[in-house]
mmCIF file of C-alpha atoms in Angstrom:
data_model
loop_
_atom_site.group_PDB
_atom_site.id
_atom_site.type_symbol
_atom_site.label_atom_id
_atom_site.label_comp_id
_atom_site.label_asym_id
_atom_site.label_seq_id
_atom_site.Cartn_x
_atom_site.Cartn_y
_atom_site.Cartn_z
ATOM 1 C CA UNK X 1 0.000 0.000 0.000
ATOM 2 C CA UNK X 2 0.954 3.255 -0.849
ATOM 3 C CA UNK X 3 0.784 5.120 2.416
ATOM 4 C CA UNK X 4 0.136 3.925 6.063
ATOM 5 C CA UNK X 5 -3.145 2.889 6.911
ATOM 6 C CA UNK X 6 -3.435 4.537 10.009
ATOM 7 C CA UNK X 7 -2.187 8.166 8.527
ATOM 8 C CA UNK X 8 -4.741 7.455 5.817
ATOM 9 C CA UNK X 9 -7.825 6.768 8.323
ATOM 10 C CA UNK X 10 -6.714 9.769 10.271
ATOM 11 C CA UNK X 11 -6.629 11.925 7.289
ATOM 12 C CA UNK X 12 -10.293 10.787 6.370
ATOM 13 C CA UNK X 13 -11.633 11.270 9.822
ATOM 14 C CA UNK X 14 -10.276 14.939 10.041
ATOM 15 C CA UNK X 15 -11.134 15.587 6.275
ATOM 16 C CA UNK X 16 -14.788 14.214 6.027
ATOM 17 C CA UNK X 17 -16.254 15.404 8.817
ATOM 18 C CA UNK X 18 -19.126 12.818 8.373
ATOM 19 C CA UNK X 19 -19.006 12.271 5.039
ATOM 20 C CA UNK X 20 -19.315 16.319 4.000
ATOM 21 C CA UNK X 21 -16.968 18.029 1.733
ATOM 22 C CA UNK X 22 -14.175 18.787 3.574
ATOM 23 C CA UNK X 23 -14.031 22.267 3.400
ATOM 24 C CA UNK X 24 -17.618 22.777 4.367
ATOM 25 C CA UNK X 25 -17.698 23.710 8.241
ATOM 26 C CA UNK X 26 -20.231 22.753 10.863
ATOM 27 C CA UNK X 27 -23.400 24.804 10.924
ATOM 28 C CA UNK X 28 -22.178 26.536 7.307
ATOM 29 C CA UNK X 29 -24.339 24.336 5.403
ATOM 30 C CA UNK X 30 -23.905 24.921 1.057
ATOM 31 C CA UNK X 31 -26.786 26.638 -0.731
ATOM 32 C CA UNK X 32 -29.517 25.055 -0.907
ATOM 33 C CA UNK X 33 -29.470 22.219 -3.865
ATOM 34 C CA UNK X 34 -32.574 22.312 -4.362
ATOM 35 C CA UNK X 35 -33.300 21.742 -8.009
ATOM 36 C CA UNK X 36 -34.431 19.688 -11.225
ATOM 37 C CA UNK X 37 -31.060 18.443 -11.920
ATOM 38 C CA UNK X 38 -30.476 19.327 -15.841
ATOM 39 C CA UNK X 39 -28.726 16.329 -17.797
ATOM 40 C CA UNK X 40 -25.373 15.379 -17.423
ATOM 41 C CA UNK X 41 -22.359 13.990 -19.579
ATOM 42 C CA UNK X 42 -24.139 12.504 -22.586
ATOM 43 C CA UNK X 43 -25.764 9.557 -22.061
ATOM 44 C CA UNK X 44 -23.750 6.437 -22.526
ATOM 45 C CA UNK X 45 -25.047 2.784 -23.858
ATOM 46 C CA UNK X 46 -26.203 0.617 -21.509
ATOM 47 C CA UNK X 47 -24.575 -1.559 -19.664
ATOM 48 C CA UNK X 48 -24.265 -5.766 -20.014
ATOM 49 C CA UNK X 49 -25.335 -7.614 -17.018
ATOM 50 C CA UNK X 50 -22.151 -8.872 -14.643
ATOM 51 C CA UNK X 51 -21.784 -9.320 -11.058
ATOM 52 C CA UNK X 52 -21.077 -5.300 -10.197
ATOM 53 C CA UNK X 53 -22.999 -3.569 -12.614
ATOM 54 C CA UNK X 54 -26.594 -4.647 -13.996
ATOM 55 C CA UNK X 55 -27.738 -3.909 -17.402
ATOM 56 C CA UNK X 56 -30.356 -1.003 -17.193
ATOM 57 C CA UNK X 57 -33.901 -1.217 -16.832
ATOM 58 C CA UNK X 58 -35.158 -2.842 -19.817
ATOM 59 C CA UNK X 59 -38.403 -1.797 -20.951
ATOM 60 C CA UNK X 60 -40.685 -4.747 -19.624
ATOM 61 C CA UNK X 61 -39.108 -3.604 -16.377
ATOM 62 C CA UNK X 62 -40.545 -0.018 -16.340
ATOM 63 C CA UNK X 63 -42.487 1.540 -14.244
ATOM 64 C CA UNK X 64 -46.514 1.564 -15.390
ATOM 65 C CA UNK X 65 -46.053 5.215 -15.760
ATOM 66 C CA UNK X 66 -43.157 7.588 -15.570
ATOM 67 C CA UNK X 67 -42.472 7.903 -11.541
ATOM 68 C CA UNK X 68 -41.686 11.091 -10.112
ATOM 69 C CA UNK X 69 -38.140 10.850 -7.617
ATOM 70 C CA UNK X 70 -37.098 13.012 -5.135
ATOM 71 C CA UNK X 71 -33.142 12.237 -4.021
ATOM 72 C CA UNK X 72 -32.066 13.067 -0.445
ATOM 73 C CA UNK X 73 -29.130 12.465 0.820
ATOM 74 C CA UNK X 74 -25.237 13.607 2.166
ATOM 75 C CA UNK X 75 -22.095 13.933 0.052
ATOM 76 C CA UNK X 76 -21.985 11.083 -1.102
ATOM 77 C CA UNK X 77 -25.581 11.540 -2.759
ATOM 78 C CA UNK X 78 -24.647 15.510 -3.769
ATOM 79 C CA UNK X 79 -21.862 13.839 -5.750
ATOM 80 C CA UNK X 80 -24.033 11.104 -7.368
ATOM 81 C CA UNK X 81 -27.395 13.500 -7.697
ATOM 82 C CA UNK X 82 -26.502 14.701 -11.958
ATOM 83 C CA UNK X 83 -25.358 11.216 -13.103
ATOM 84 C CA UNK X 84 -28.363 9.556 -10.918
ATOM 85 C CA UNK X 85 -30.770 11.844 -12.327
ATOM 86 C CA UNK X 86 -29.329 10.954 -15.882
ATOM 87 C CA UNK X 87 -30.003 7.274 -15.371
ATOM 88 C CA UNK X 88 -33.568 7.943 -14.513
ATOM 89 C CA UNK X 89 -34.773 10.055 -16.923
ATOM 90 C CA UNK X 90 -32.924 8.114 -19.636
ATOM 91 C CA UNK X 91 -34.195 4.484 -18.381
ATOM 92 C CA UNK X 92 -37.633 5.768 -16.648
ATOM 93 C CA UNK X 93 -38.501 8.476 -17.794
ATOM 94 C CA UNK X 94 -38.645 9.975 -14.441
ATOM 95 C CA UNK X 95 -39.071 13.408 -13.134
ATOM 96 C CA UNK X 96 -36.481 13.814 -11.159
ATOM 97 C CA UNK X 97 -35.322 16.252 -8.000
ATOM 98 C CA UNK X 98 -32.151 16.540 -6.262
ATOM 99 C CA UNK X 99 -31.955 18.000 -2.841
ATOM 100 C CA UNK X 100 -28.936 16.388 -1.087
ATOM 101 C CA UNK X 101 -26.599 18.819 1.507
ATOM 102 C CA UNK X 102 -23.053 17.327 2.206
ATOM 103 C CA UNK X 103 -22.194 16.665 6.203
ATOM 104 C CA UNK X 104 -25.687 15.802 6.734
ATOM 105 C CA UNK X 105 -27.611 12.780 8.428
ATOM 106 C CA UNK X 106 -31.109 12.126 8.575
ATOM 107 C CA UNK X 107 -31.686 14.104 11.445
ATOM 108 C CA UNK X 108 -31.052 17.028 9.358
ATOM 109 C CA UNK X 109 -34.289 16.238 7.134
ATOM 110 C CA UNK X 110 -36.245 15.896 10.024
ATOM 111 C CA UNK X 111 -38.633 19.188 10.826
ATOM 112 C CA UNK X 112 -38.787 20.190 14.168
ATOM 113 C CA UNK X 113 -34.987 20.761 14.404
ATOM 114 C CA UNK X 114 -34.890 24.375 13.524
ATOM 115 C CA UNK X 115 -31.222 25.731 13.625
ATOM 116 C CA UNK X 116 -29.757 22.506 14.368
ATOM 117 C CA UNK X 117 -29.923 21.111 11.444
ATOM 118 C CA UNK X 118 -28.045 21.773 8.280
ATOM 119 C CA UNK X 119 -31.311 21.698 5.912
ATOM 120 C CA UNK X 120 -33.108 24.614 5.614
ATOM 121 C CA UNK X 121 -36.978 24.525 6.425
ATOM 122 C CA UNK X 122 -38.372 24.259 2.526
ATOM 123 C CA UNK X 123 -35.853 21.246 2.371
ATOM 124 C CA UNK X 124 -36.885 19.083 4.780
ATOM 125 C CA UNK X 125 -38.446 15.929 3.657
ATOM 126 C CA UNK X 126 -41.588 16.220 4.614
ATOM 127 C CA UNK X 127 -42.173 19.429 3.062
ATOM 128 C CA UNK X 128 -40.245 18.306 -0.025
ATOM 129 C CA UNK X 129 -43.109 15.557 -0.448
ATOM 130 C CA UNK X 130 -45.730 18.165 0.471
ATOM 131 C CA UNK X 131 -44.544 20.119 -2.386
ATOM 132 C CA UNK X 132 -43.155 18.112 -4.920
ATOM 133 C CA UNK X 133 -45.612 14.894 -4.240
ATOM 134 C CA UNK X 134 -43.330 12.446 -5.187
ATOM 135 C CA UNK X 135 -43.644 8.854 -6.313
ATOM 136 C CA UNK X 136 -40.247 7.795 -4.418
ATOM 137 C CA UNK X 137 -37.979 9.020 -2.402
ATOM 138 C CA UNK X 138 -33.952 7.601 -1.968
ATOM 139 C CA UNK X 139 -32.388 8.072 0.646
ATOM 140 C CA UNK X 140 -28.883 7.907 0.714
ATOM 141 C CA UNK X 141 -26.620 8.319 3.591
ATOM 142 C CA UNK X 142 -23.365 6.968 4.961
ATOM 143 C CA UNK X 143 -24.347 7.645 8.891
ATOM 144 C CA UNK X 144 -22.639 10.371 10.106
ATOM 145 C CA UNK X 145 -20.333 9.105 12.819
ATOM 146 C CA UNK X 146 -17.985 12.321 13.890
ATOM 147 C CA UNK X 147 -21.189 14.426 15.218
ATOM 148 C CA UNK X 148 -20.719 16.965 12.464
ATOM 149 C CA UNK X 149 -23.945 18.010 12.031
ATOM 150 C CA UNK X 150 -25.503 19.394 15.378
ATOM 151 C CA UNK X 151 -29.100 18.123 15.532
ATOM 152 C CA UNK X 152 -26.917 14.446 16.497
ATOM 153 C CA UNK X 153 -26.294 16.198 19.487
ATOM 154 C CA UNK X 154 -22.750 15.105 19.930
ATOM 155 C CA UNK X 155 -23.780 11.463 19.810
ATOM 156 C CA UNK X 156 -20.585 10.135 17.766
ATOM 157 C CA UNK X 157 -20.356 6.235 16.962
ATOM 158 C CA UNK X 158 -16.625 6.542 17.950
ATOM 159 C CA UNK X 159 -17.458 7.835 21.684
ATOM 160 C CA UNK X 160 -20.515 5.726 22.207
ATOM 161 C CA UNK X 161 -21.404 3.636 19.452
ATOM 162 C CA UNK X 162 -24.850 2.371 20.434
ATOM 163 C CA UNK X 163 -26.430 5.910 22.098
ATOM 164 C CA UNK X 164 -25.422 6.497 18.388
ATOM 165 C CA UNK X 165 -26.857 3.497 16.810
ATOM 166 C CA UNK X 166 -29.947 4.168 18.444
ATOM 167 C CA UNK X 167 -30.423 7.324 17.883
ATOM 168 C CA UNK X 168 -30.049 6.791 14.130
ATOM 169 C CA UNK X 169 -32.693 3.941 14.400
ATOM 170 C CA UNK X 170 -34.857 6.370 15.791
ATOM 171 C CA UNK X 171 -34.331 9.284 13.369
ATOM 172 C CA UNK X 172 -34.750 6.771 10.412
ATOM 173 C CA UNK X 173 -38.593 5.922 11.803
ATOM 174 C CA UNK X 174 -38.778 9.548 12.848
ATOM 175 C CA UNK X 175 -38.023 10.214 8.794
ATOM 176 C CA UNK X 176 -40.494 7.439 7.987
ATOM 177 C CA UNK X 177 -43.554 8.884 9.615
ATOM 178 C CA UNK X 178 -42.618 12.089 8.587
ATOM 179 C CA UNK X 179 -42.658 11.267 4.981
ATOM 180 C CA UNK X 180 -45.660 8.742 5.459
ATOM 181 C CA UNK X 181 -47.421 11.523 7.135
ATOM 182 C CA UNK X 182 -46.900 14.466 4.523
ATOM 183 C CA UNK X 183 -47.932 11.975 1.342
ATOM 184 C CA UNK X 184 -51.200 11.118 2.838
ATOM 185 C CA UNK X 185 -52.960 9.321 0.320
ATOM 186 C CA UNK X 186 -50.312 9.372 -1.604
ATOM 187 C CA UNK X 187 -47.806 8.188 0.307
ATOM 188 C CA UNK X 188 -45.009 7.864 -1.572
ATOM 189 C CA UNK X 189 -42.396 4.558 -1.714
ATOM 190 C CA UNK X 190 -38.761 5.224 0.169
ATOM 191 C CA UNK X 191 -35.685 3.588 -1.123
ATOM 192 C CA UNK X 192 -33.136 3.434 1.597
ATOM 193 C CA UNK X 193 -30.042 2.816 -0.214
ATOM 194 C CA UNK X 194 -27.413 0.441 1.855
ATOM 195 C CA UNK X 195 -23.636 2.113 1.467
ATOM 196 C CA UNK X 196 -20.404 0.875 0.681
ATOM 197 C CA UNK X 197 -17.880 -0.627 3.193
ATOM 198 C CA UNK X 198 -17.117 1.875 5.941
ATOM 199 C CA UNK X 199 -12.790 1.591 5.730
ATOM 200 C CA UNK X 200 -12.358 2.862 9.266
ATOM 201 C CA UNK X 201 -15.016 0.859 11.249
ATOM 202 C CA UNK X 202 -15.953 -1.795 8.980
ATOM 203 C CA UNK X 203 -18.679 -2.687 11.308
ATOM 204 C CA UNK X 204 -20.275 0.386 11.801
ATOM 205 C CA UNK X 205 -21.722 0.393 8.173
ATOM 206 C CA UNK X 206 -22.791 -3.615 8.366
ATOM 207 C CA UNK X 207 -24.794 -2.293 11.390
ATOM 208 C CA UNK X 208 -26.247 0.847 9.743
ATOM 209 C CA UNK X 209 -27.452 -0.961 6.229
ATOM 210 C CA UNK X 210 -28.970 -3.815 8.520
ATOM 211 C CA UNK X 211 -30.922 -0.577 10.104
ATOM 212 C CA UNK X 212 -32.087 0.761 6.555
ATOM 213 C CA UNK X 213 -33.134 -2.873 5.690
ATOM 214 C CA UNK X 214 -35.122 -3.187 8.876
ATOM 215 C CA UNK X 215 -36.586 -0.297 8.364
ATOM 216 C CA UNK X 216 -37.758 -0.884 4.632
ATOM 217 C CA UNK X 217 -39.386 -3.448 6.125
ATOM 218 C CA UNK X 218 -41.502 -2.586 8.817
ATOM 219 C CA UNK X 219 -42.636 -0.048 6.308
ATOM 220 C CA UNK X 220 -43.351 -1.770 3.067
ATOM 221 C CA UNK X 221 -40.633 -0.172 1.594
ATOM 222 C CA UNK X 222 -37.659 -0.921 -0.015
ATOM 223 C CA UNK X 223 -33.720 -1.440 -0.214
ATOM 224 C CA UNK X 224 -31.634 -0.421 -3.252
ATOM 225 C CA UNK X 225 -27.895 -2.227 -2.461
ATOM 226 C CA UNK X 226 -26.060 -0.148 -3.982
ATOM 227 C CA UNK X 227 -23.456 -1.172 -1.654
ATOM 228 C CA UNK X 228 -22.802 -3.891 -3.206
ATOM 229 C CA UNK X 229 -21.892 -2.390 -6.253
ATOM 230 C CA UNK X 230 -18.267 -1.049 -5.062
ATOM 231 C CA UNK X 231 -17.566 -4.008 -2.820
ATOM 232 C CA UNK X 232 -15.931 -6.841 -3.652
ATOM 233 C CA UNK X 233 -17.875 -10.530 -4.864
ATOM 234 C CA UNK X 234 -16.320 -12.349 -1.694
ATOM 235 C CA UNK X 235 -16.548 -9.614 0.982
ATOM 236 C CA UNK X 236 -19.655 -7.144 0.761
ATOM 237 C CA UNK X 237 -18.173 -4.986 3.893
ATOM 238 C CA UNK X 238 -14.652 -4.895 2.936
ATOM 239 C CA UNK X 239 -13.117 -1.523 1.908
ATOM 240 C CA UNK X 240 -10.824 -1.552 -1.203
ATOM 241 C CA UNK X 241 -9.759 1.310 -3.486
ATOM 242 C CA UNK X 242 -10.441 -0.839 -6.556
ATOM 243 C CA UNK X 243 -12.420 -3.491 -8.350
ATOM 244 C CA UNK X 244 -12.229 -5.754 -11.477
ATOM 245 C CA UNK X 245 -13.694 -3.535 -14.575
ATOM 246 C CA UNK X 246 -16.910 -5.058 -15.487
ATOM 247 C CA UNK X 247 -17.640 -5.568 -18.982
ATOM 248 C CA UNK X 248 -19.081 -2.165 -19.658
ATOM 249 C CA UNK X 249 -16.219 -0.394 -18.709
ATOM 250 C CA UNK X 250 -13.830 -2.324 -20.542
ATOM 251 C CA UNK X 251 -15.995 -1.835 -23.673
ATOM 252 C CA UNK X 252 -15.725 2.611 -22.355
ATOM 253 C CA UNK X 253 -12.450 3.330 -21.410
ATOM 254 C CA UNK X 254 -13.640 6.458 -19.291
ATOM 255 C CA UNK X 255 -15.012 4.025 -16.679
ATOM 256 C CA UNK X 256 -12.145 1.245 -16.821
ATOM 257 C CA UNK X 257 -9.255 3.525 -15.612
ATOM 258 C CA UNK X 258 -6.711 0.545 -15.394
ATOM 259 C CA UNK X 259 -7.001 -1.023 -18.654
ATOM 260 C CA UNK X 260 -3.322 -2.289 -18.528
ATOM 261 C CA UNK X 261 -4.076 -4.187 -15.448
ATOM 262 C CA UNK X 262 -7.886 -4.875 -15.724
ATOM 263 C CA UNK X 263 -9.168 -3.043 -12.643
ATOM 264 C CA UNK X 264 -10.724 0.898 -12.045
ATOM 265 C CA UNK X 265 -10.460 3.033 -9.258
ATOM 266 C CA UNK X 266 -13.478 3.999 -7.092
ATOM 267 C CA UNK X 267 -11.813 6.051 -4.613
ATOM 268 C CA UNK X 268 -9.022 9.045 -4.713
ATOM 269 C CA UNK X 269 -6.129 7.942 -3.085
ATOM 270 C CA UNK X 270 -6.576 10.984 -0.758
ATOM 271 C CA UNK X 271 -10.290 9.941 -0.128
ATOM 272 C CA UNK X 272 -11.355 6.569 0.956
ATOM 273 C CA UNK X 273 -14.925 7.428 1.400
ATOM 274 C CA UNK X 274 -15.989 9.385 -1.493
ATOM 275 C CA UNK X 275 -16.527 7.851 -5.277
ATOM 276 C CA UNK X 276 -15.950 11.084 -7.530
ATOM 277 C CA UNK X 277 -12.717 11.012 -8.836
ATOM 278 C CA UNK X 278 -11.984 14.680 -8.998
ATOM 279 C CA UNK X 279 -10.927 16.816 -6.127
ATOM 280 C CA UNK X 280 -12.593 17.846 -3.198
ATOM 281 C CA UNK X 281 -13.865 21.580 -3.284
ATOM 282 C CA UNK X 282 -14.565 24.442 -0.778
ATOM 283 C CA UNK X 283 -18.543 24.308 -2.497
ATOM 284 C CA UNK X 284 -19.622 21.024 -2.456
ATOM 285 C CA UNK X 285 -20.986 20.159 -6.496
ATOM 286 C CA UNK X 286 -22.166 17.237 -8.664
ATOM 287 C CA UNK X 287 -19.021 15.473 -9.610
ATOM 288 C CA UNK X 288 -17.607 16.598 -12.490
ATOM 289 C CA UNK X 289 -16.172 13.798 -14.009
ATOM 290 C CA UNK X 290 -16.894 10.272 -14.915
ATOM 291 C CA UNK X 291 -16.593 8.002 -11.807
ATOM 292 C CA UNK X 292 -17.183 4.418 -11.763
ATOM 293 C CA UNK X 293 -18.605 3.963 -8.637
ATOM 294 C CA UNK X 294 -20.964 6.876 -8.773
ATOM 295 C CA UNK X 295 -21.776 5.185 -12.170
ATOM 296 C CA UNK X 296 -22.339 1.516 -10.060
ATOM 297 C CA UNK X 297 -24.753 3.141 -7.559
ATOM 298 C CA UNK X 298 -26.777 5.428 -9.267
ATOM 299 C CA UNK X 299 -27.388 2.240 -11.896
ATOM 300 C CA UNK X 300 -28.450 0.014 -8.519
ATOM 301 C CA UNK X 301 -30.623 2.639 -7.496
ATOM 302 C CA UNK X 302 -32.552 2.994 -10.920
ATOM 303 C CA UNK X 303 -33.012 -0.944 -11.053
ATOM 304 C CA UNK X 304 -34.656 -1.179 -7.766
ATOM 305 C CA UNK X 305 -37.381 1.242 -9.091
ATOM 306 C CA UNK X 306 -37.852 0.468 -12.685
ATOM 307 C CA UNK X 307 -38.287 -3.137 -11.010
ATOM 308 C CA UNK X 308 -39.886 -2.392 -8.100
ATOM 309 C CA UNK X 309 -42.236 0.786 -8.110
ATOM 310 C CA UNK X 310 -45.248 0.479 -10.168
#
């Protein structure tokens, strides 16, 4: 390995500051993202079934009608939110909305938390779905672990990991009968998507997507594994910086950024927990270049509703 695995956790811990952009400090949260996310790069061809990445949705797999998504989420999902949006409107025809804020957990979505909380009032889920009346809404989130946002109230998984397990258990039901209770009739279908292995505390991020799953399913809702998708085939919760290049990006060189030796990168090598593969900014953005594993997710996510949402 390149550089010492402890310096390297330490640098992520101190950088991330639960999973936001780096240079984004507590209770500074971005402007609000809050938009119909226009296309992205051009859209590419779809891509061959194999073990990490699924073809797209194929047309007996649609969705009766064209669903409407709203995408909620941290960093990792204000990274993902133009190529995700892409994929859905391409394969679904979806109507799509993007309203992630980096350093955030799902306590920050919750109303009630006023000032705490790193999502402004109009951006809260709940009055998202009043507004917007959504057919599904994704939520992605890593877990927030090094209390940056302050509606955790200090509870960090490091300090006292289950007050903080918990507590997220709670704020994911909280979330649930928030959204349950602003779609009324028309309540509308969450996808909790499970996240990739956690490289610092492997565990932690076993026991989080085992929450999200749990969850889906005292609700009648659903999981979207994207996980999975950046892990590798023997060890679904084991951090690594690269996988095999599936068939699809062998056949697009964009997405296959070790040809010579078969494999692409879905990490930085000065950010283990992140998937674009440009550099970290002082305004946390869409990333701006073509990154496998935000490519691997976002294609998991659209799969689970083309096959799932009617």
């Amino acid at each position: 390995m390149r550089k010492p695995w402890a310096a390297g956790m330490l640098l992520a811990a101190v950088l991330l500051g639960g999973c936001g952009d780096p240079a984004s400090a507590p209770g500074e949260p971005p402007p609000s993202p809050r938009a119909s996310v226009p296309g992205g790069p051009p859209p590419s061809p779809r891509a061959p079934a194999t073990a990490h990445q699924r073809a797209a949705a194929s047309p007996g797999t649609q969705p009766a009608r064209a669903p409407a998504v709203l995408y909620l989420g941290d960093s990792l999902a204000t990274e993902s939110q133009e190529v995700l949006g892409r994929e859905l409107r391409r394969d679904l025809r979806a109507a799509y909305t993007g309203a992630p804020y980096s350093g955030t957990t799902l306590c920050d979505y919750l109303e009630g938390t006023g000032e705490r909380s790193l999502v402004p009032a109009a951006d809260k889920a709940a009055a998202l779905v009043r507004s917007l009346r959504p057919d599904v809404v994704v939520l992605q989130f890593w877990g927030n672990a090094w209390g940056y946002t302050p509606c955790m109230d200090g509870i960090t998984h490091d300090a006292a990991p289950e007050r903080y397990f918990a507590r997220y258990e709670a704020d994911a039901r909280r979330l649930t009968e928030q959204i349950t209770a602003a779609g009324g009739a028309r309540r509308p279908r969450i996808v909790w998507v499970l996240q990739g292995p956690d490289p610092i505390t492997p565990d932690r991020v076993r026991r989080v997507n085992a929450l999200y799953g749990k969850r889906a399913a005292a609700s009648g809702d659903l999981v979207a594994d994207a996980g999975r998708t950046v892990s590798p085939d023997s060890a679904r919760h084991t951090w690594t910086q690269y996988l095999p290049c599936t068939a699809y990006e062998r056949a697009h060189p964009a997405y296959c950024t070790q040809p010579d030796r078969g494999r692409t990168a879905l990490h930085r090598d000065d950010d283990p927990l992140h998937f674009c593969l440009a550099p970290t900014t002082s305004t946390p953005r869409p990333c701006p270049v073509r990154s496998p594993g935000i490519l691997r997710i976002a294609r998991e996510i659209t799969r689970v509703i083309a096959e799932r949402v009617g």
